[in-house]
Structure formats: C-alpha cells, structure tokens
Short mmCIF file of C-alpha atoms in Angstrom, two decimals:
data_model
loop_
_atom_site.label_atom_id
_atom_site.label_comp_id
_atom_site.label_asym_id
_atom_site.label_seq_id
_atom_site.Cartn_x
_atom_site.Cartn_y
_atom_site.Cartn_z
CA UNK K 233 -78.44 -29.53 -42.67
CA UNK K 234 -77.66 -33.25 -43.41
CA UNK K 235 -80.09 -36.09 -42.39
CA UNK K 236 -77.44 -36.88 -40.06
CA UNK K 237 -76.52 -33.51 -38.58
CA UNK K 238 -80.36 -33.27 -38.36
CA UNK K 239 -80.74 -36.78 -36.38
CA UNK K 240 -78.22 -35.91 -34.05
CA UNK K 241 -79.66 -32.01 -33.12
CA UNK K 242 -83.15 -33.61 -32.41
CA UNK K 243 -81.56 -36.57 -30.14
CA UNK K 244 -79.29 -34.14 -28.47
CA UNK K 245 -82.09 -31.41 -27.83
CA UNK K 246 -84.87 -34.00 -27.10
CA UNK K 247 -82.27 -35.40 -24.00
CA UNK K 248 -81.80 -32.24 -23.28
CA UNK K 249 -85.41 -30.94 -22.64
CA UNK K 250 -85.61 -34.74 -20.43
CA UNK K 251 -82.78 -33.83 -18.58
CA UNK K 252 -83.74 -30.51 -17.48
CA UNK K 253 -86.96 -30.66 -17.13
CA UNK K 254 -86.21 -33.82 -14.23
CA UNK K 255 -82.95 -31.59 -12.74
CA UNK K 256 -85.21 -28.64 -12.17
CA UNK K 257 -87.80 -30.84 -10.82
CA UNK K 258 -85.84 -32.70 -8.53
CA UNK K 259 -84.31 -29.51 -7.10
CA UNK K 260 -87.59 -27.75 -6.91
CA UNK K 261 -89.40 -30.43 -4.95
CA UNK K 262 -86.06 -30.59 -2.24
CA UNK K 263 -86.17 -26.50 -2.17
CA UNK K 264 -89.78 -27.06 -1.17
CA UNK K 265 -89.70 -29.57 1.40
CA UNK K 266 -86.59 -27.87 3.32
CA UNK K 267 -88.95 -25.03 3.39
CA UNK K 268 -92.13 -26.04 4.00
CA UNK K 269 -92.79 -25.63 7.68
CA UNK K 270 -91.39 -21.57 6.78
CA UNK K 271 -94.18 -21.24 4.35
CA UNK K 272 -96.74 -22.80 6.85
CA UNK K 273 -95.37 -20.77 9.50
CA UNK K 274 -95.85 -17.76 7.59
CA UNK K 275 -99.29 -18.97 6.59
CA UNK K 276 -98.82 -18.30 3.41
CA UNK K 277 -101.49 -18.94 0.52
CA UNK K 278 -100.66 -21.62 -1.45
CA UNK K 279 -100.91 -19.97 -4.61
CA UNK K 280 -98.05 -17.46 -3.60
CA UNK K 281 -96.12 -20.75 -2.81
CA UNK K 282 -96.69 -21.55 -6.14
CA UNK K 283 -95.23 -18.25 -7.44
CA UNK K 284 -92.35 -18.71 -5.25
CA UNK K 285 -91.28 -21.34 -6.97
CA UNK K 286 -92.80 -20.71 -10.62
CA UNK K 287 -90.57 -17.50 -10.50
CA UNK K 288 -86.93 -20.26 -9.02
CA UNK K 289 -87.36 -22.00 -12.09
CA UNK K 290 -85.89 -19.49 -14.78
CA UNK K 291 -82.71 -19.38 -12.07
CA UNK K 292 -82.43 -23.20 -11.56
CA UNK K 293 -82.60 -23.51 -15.39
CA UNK K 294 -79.23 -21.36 -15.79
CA UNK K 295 -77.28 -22.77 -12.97
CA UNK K 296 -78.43 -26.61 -14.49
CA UNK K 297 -78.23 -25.72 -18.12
CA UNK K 298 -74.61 -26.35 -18.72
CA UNK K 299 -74.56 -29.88 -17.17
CA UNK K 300 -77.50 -30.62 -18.93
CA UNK K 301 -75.94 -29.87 -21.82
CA UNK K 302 -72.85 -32.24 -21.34
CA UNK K 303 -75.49 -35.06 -20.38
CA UNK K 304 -77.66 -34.89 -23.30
CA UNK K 305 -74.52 -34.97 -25.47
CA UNK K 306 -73.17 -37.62 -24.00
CA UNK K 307 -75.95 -39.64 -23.92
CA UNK K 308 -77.06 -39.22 -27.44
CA UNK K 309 -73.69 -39.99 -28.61
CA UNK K 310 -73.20 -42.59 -26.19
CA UNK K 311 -76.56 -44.60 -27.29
CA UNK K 312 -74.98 -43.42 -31.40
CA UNK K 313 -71.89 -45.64 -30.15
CA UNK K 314 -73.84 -48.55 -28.27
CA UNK K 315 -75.45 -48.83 -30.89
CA UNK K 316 -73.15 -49.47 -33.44
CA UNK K 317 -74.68 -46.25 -35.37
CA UNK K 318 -71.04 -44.10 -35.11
CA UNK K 319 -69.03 -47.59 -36.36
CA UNK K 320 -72.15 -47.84 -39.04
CA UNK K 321 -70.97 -43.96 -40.21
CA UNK K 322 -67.32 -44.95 -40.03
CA UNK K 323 -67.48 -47.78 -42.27
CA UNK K 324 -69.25 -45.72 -45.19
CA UNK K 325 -66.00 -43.35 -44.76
CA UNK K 326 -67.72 -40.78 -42.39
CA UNK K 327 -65.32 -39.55 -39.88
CA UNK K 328 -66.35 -39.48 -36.12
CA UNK K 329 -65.58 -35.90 -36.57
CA UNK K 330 -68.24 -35.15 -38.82
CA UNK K 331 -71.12 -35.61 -35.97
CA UNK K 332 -68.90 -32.60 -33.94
CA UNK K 333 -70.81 -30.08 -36.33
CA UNK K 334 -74.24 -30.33 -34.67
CA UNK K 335 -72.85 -30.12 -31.17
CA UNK K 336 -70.43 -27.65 -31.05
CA UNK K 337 -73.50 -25.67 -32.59
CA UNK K 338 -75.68 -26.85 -29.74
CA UNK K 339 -73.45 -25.98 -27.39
CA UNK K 340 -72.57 -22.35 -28.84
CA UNK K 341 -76.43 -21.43 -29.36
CA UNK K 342 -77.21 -22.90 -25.48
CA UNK K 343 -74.12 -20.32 -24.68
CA UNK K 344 -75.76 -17.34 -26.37
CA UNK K 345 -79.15 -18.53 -25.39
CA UNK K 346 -78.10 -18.42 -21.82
CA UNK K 347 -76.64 -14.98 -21.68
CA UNK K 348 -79.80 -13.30 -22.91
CA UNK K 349 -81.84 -15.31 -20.98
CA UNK K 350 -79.93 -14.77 -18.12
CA UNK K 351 -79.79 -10.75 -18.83
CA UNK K 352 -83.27 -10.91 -19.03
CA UNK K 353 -85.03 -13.36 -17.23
CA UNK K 354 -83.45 -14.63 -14.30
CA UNK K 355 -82.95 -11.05 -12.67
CA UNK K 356 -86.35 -10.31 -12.95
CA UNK K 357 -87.78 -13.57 -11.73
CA UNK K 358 -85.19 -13.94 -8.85
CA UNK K 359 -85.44 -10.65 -7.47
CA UNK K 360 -89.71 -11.16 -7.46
CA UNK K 361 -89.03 -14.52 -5.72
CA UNK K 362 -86.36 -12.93 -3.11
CA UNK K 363 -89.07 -10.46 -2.26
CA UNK K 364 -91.89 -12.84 -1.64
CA UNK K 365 -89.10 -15.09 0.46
CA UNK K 366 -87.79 -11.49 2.89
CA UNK K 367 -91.24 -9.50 2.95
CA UNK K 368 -94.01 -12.45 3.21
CA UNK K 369 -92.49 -16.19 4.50
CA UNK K 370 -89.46 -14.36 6.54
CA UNK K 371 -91.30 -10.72 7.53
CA UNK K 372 -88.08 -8.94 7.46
CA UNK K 373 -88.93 -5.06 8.06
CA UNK K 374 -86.19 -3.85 9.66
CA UNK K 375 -83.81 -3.19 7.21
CA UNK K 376 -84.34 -1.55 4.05
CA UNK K 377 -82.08 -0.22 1.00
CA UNK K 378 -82.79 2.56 -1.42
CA UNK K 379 -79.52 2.76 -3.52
CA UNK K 380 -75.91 2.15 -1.70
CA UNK K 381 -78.11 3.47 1.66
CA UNK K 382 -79.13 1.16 3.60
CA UNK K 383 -81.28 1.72 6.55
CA UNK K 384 -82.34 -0.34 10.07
CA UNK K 385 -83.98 -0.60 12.78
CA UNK K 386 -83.23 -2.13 16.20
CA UNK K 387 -83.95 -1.57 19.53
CA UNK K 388 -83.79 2.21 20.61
CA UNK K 389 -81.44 2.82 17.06
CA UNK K 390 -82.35 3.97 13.81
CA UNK K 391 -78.66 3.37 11.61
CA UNK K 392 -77.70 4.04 7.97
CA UNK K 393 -74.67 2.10 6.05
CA UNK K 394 -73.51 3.66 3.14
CA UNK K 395 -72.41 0.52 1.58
CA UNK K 396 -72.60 -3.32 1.89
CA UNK K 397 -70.52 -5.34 -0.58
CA UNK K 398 -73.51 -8.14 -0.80
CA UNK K 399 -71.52 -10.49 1.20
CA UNK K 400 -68.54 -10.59 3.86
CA UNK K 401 -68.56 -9.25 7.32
CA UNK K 402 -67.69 -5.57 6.93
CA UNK K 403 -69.88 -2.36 6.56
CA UNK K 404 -68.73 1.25 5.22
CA UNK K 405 -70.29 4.12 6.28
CA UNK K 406 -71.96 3.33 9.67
CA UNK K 407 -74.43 6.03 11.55
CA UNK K 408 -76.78 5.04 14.47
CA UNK K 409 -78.49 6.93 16.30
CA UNK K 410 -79.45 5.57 20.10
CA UNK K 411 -82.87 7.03 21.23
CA UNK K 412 -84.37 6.62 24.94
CA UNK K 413 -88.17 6.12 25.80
CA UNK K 414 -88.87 9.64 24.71
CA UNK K 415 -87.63 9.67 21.18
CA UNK K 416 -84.79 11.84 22.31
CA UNK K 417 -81.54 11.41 20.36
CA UNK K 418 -79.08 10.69 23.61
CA UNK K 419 -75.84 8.88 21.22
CA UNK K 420 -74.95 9.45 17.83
CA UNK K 421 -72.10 7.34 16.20
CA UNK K 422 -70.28 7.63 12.71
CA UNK K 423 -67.39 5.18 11.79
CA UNK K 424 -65.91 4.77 8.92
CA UNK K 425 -66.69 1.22 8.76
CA UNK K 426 -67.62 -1.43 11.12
CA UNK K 427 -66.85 -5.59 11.09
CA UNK K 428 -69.14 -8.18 12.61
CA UNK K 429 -67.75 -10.39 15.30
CA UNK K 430 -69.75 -12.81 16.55
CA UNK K 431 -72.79 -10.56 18.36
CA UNK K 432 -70.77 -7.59 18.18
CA UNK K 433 -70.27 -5.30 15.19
CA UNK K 434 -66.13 -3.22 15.84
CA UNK K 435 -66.56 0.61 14.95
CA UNK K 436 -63.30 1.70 13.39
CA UNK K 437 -62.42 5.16 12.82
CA UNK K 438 -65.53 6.51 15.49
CA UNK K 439 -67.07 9.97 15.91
CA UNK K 440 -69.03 9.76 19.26
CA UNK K 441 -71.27 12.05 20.37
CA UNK K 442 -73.27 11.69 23.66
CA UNK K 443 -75.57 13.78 25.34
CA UNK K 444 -74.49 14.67 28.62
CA UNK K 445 -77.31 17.18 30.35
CA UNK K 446 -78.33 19.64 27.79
CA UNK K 447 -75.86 19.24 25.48
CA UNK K 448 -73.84 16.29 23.43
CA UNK K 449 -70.05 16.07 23.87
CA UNK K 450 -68.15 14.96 20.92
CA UNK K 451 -65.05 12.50 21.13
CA UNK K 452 -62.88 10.66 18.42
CA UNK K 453 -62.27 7.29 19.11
CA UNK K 454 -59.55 4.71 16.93
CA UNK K 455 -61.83 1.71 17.93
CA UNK K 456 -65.08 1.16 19.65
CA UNK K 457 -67.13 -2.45 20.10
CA UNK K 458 -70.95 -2.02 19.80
CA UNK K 459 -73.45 -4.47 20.52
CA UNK K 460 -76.30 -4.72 18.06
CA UNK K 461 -79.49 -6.64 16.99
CA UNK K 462 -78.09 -6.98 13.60
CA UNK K 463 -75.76 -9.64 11.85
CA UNK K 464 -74.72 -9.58 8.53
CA UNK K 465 -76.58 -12.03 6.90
CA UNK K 466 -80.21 -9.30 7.68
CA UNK K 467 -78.09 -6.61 5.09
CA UNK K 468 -78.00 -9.64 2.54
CA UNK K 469 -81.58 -9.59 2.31
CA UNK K 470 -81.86 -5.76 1.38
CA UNK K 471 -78.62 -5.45 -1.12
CA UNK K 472 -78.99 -6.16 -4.83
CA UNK K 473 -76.35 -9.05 -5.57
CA UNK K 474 -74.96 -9.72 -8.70
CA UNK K 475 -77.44 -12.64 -9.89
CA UNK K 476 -80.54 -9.87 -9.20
CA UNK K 477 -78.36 -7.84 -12.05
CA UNK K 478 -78.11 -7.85 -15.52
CA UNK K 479 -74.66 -6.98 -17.63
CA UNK K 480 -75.27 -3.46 -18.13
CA UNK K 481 -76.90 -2.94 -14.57
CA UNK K 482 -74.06 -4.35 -12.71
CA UNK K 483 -71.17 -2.77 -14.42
CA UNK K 484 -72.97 0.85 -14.00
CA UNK K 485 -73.17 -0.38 -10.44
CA UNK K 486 -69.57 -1.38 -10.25
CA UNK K 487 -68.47 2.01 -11.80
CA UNK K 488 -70.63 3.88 -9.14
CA UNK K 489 -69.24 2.19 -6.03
CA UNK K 490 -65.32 2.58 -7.50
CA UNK K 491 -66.15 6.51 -8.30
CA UNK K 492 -67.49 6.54 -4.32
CA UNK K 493 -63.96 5.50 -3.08
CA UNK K 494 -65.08 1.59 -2.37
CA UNK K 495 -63.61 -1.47 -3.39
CA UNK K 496 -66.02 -2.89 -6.11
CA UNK K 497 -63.65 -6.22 -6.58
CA UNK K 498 -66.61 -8.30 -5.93
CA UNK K 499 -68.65 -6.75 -8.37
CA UNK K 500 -65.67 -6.90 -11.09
CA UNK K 501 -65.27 -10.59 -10.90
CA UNK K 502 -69.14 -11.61 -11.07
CA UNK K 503 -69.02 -9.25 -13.66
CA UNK K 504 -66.80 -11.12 -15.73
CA UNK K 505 -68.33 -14.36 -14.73
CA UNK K 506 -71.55 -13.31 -16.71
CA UNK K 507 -69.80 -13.48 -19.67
CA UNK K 508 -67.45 -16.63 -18.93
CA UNK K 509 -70.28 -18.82 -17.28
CA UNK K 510 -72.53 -19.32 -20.45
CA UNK K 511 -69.22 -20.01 -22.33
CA UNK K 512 -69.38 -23.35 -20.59
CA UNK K 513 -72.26 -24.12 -22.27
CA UNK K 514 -69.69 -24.53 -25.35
CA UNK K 515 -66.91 -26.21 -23.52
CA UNK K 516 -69.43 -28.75 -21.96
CA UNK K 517 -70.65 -30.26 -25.24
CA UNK K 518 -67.17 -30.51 -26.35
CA UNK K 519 -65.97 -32.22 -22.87
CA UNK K 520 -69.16 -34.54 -23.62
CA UNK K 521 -68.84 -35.05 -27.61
CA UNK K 522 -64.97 -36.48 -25.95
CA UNK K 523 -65.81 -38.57 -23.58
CA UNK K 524 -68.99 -39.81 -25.61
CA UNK K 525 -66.63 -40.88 -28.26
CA UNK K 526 -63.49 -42.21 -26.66
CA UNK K 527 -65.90 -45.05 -24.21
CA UNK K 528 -66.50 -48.53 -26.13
CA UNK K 529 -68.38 -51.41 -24.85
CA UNK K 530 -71.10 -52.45 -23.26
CA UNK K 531 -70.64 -50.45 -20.19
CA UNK K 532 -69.61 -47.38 -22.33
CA UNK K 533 -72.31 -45.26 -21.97
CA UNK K 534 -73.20 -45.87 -18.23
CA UNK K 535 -69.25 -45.16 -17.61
CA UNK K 536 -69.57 -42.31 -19.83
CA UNK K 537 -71.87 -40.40 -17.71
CA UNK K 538 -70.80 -41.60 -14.53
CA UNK K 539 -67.54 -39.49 -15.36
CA UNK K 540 -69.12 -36.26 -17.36
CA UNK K 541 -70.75 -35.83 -13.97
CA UNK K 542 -67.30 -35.94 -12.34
CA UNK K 543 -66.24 -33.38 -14.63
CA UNK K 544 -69.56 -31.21 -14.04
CA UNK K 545 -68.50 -30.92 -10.52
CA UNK K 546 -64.92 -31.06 -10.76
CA UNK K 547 -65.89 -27.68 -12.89
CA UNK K 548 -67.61 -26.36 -10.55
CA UNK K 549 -65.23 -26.68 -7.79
CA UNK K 550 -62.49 -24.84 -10.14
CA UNK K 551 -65.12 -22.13 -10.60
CA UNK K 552 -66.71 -21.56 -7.39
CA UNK K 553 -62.59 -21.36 -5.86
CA UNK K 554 -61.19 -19.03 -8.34
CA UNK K 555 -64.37 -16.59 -7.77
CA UNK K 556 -63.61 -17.05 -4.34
CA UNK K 557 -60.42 -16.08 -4.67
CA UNK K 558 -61.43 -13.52 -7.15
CA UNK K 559 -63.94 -11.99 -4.61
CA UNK K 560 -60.95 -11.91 -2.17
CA UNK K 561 -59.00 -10.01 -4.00
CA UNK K 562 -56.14 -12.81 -3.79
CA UNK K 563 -56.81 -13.56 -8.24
CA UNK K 564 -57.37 -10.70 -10.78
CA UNK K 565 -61.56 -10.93 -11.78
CA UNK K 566 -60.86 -11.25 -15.58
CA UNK K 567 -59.11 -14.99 -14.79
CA UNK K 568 -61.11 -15.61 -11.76
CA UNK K 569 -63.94 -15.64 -14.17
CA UNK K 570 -62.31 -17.48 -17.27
CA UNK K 571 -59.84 -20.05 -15.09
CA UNK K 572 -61.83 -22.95 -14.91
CA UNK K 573 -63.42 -22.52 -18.94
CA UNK K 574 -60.06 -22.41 -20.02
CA UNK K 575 -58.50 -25.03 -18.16
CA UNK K 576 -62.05 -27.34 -18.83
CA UNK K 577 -61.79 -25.98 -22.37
CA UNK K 578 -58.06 -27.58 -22.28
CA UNK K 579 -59.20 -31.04 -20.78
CA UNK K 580 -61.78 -31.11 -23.52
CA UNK K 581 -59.71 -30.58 -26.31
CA UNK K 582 -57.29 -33.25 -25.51
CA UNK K 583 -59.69 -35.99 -25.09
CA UNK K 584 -61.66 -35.28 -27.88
CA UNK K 585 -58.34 -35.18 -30.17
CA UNK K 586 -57.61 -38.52 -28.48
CA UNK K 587 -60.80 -39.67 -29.50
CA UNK K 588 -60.52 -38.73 -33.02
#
C-alpha cells in the first residue's frame, strides 16, 4: 500500500469510527428517553437497562453503518480537496482516480464486514434485547410461540394460530376454545384464517361447535366476526422476524412455511435484502468518493455533506418502498431487494465519471 493509499484508509476509517460512534450515541440516548418512564414503570434495575441497550447497539451499528460510510468518505475527501491536497496530487500527474483504490476497498470490506456481523451478531443481541423489552419492561405473558404455533390467552379462551407472517393483519390457522367459570369447554372455533378489524378479528372459513346441554352441535359457517382481547401488534412480540434471523436460519424458515401451503413472500424478500443491504456499503463510498470530488470551493465540503445525506435518505426511501412493495407481493423479492442498490449504484457511477 502507497503512503497515499495508506493516508487516505486511516482518514477515512478514523471519520468513520467518529461518525458512528456519535450516530449510535445520539440514537441510543433518544431510544432511552422515549422510554424511560416504561423502564421506571416496570421498575426495572438499572443494570438490566443497561443491557437493554448494550445489546441495541450491535443493531443500530448495521442500520447506521452504510451512511457512515458515505460520511466519512466524503469528509476525508472533502477536507483532501479544501485543502488543496487532491490539486497538490494532480499537479505531480496523479489522477483523482488514483485515491478511488482505498475506498472502493473500504467500502467492499465494510460490505463483507457487515454481512457476517450481521449473520452473527445482531440476531443474537436483538433477539436478547426483544426479550428483556416483552417479558420484563412490557410483562407480556399471554401469548407465546414455540415454532409456527402460536399460543394465547384471553379472557375465558385459550387459542392457537398456526402461522403469523411477522407483520400485517391476518392469521392462518385459528382455534379458540371459550371456557365458562368451571373450566368447561362450552365453544370451540377453527377457521382457516382470521383478519383484524379494528377490535374485532373476521373468522373466514369457520367450524363452530357449541355446547348445547350435554352435547356440542357442530355448524359450518362462510364468515363469522369474533370479538377478542387480542390485536395484532401482541403476535409481533412472540414471532421471530427476519432481523432476529440469520441467512441460513431464515431461508430454512422460508422453505418450511412454503412446504406448509403459506405464502412465505415476506420472508423471500427480507431474504434477499440480507444480501443486497450490506452491498450498499460499496455503493455508498462510491456515491461519496463522487460527490467528494465533483464540490470545489470554500463551501465544498459543507455542501458536500449536506447532499450525501440527501442521498442517504433518498436511499432509504427507494429501499424501504420497494420492500414494501416486495412484502406485498405487488414487486418480485429478488428486485425488491436489489432496486434501490442498483439504481443508487447508477447515480453513483455517473457522478463520479463526471467528476473524473
């Protein structure tokens, strides 16, 4: 590695440790204080509180990571260019080009870095924290999962879903079972799934059975409105999502809920978005390298950030929609997933050959 190559890696990495150490920090301390009166409501011990939050940091890291990256790039570049050092290379016949090398290394080690660490890490660290957040701050009990099952408890019912697509408003699978004072099964009902609307979860495809003196009478019924103690966001809670899941876990998952005879689309898309998101790691740097390169003046590098952060979330509206529309089934999940890299990927590209 050149002296240069060598100056830039330590400028970009040593902005990038500032950045996202302060990033995490700041989004730490506002997690904390819109929680605070649950923790002292729940009387919780402050060092759990410190867990809590010791075990959000791995996740906040890889959500921040790839915007850190484009900062730190374009800030050490963007000081390189205020400060005459890129014009300094240019004149001893060093081509702007030549200070790409380090970055787009940067940027694809930061992209393998945070697909491992992501496998391995974040899962196991968000799933811990998730657990102290239902079972200790928010004392949910009444649901629990073991599997696809997925068990409650409500007033005078014991039910059972057989599957809960981590978000949305519909069920598959649905038993309850009413009891009265005694413990006596008096109502059984199995649909084939149910759909929450507002209070009021709609049975579809209903077996009823109802115990009518010493014996239960059993009727099929198209539709049938039930009111329960129960609203989708409880089931959240209790199902695995995708980010509690590494690579390997989550297609095996997938696979299982497609050979049940469920729609796994969901699944699919974050799937491929485990692979795509690091990527952006890559595409970021490049984006920022651009931008970085192409701003002169005095203003250059305040300018410069300003719009790398309009990119950063102009990304991440392109990416949150197409998953959206991925998870909808309304876009396939392999372009759902790779949409907004390759369109980002694109933008970069351009302005960086402009800048060249």
């Amino acid at each position: 590695m050149s002296i240069i190559h060598r100056y830039v890696t330590q400028s970009v990495l040593k902005q990038l440790a500032v950045i996202l150490a302060a990033v995490t920090g700041i989004y730490l301390t506002i997690d904390f204080f819109e929680k605070i009166d649950d923790f002292l409501d729940a009387k919780l011990l402050l060092s759990r509180v410190a867990t809590y939050f010791a075990l959000r940091i791995p996740f906040v890291v890889a959500q921040v990571t790839p915007v850190a990256i484009l900062l730190s790039v374009l800030v050490s570049l963007g000081l390189m260019v205020k400060h005459n050092e890129v014009t300094a290379l240019q004149s001893a016949g060093a081509h702007p080009g030549y200070l790409l090398q380090p970055i787009l290394s940067i940027g694809a080690a930061a992209a393998v870095g945070l697909f491992f660490f992501s496998e391995a890490v974040v899962p196991f660290a968000t799933l811990r924290a998730d657990t102290i957040w239902r079972q200790e701050v928010r004392k949910e009990d009444a649901v629990t999962a073991r599997e696809n099952d997925i068990w409650i408890r409500g007033k005078g019912f014991i039910g059972r879903i057989e599957y809960y697509p981590a978000q949305g408003k519909t069920v598959h699978g649905v038993s309850l079972n009413f009891f009265d004072e005694g413990f006596r099964l008096v109502r059984s009902l199995d649909a084939a799934q149910a759909v929450y609307e507002t209070k009021v979860w709609r049975l579809q495809e209903v077996i009823d059975q109802r115990l009518l003196g010493d014996d239960y009478v059993v009727s099929h019924v198209p539709e049938l409105r039930v009111s329960l103690d129960l609203a989708p966001e409880d089931l959240q809670g209790v199902v695995k999502p995708s980010q509690d899941m590494g690579y390997k876990e989550l297609a095996a998952y997938a696979k299982r809920v497609e050979e049940e005879g469920y729609d796994a689309t969901v699944y699919r898309v974050d799937l491929a978005a485990k692979v795509a998101f690091p990527l952006v790691c890559l595409v970021m740097a490049v984006v920022g390298a651009a931008i970085a390169l192409r701003r002169k003046g005095k203003d250059a590098l305040t300018l410069g950030v300003v719009m790398g952060i309009a990119t950063a979330f102009a990304y991440w509206i392109v990416h949150s929609l197409c998953v959206s529309l991925g998870h909808a089934g309304l876009y396939p999940a392999v372009p759902a997933a790779w949409t907004a890299n390759l369109v980002f990927g694109a933008f970069g590209m351009v302005l960086l050959l402009g800048a060249l």
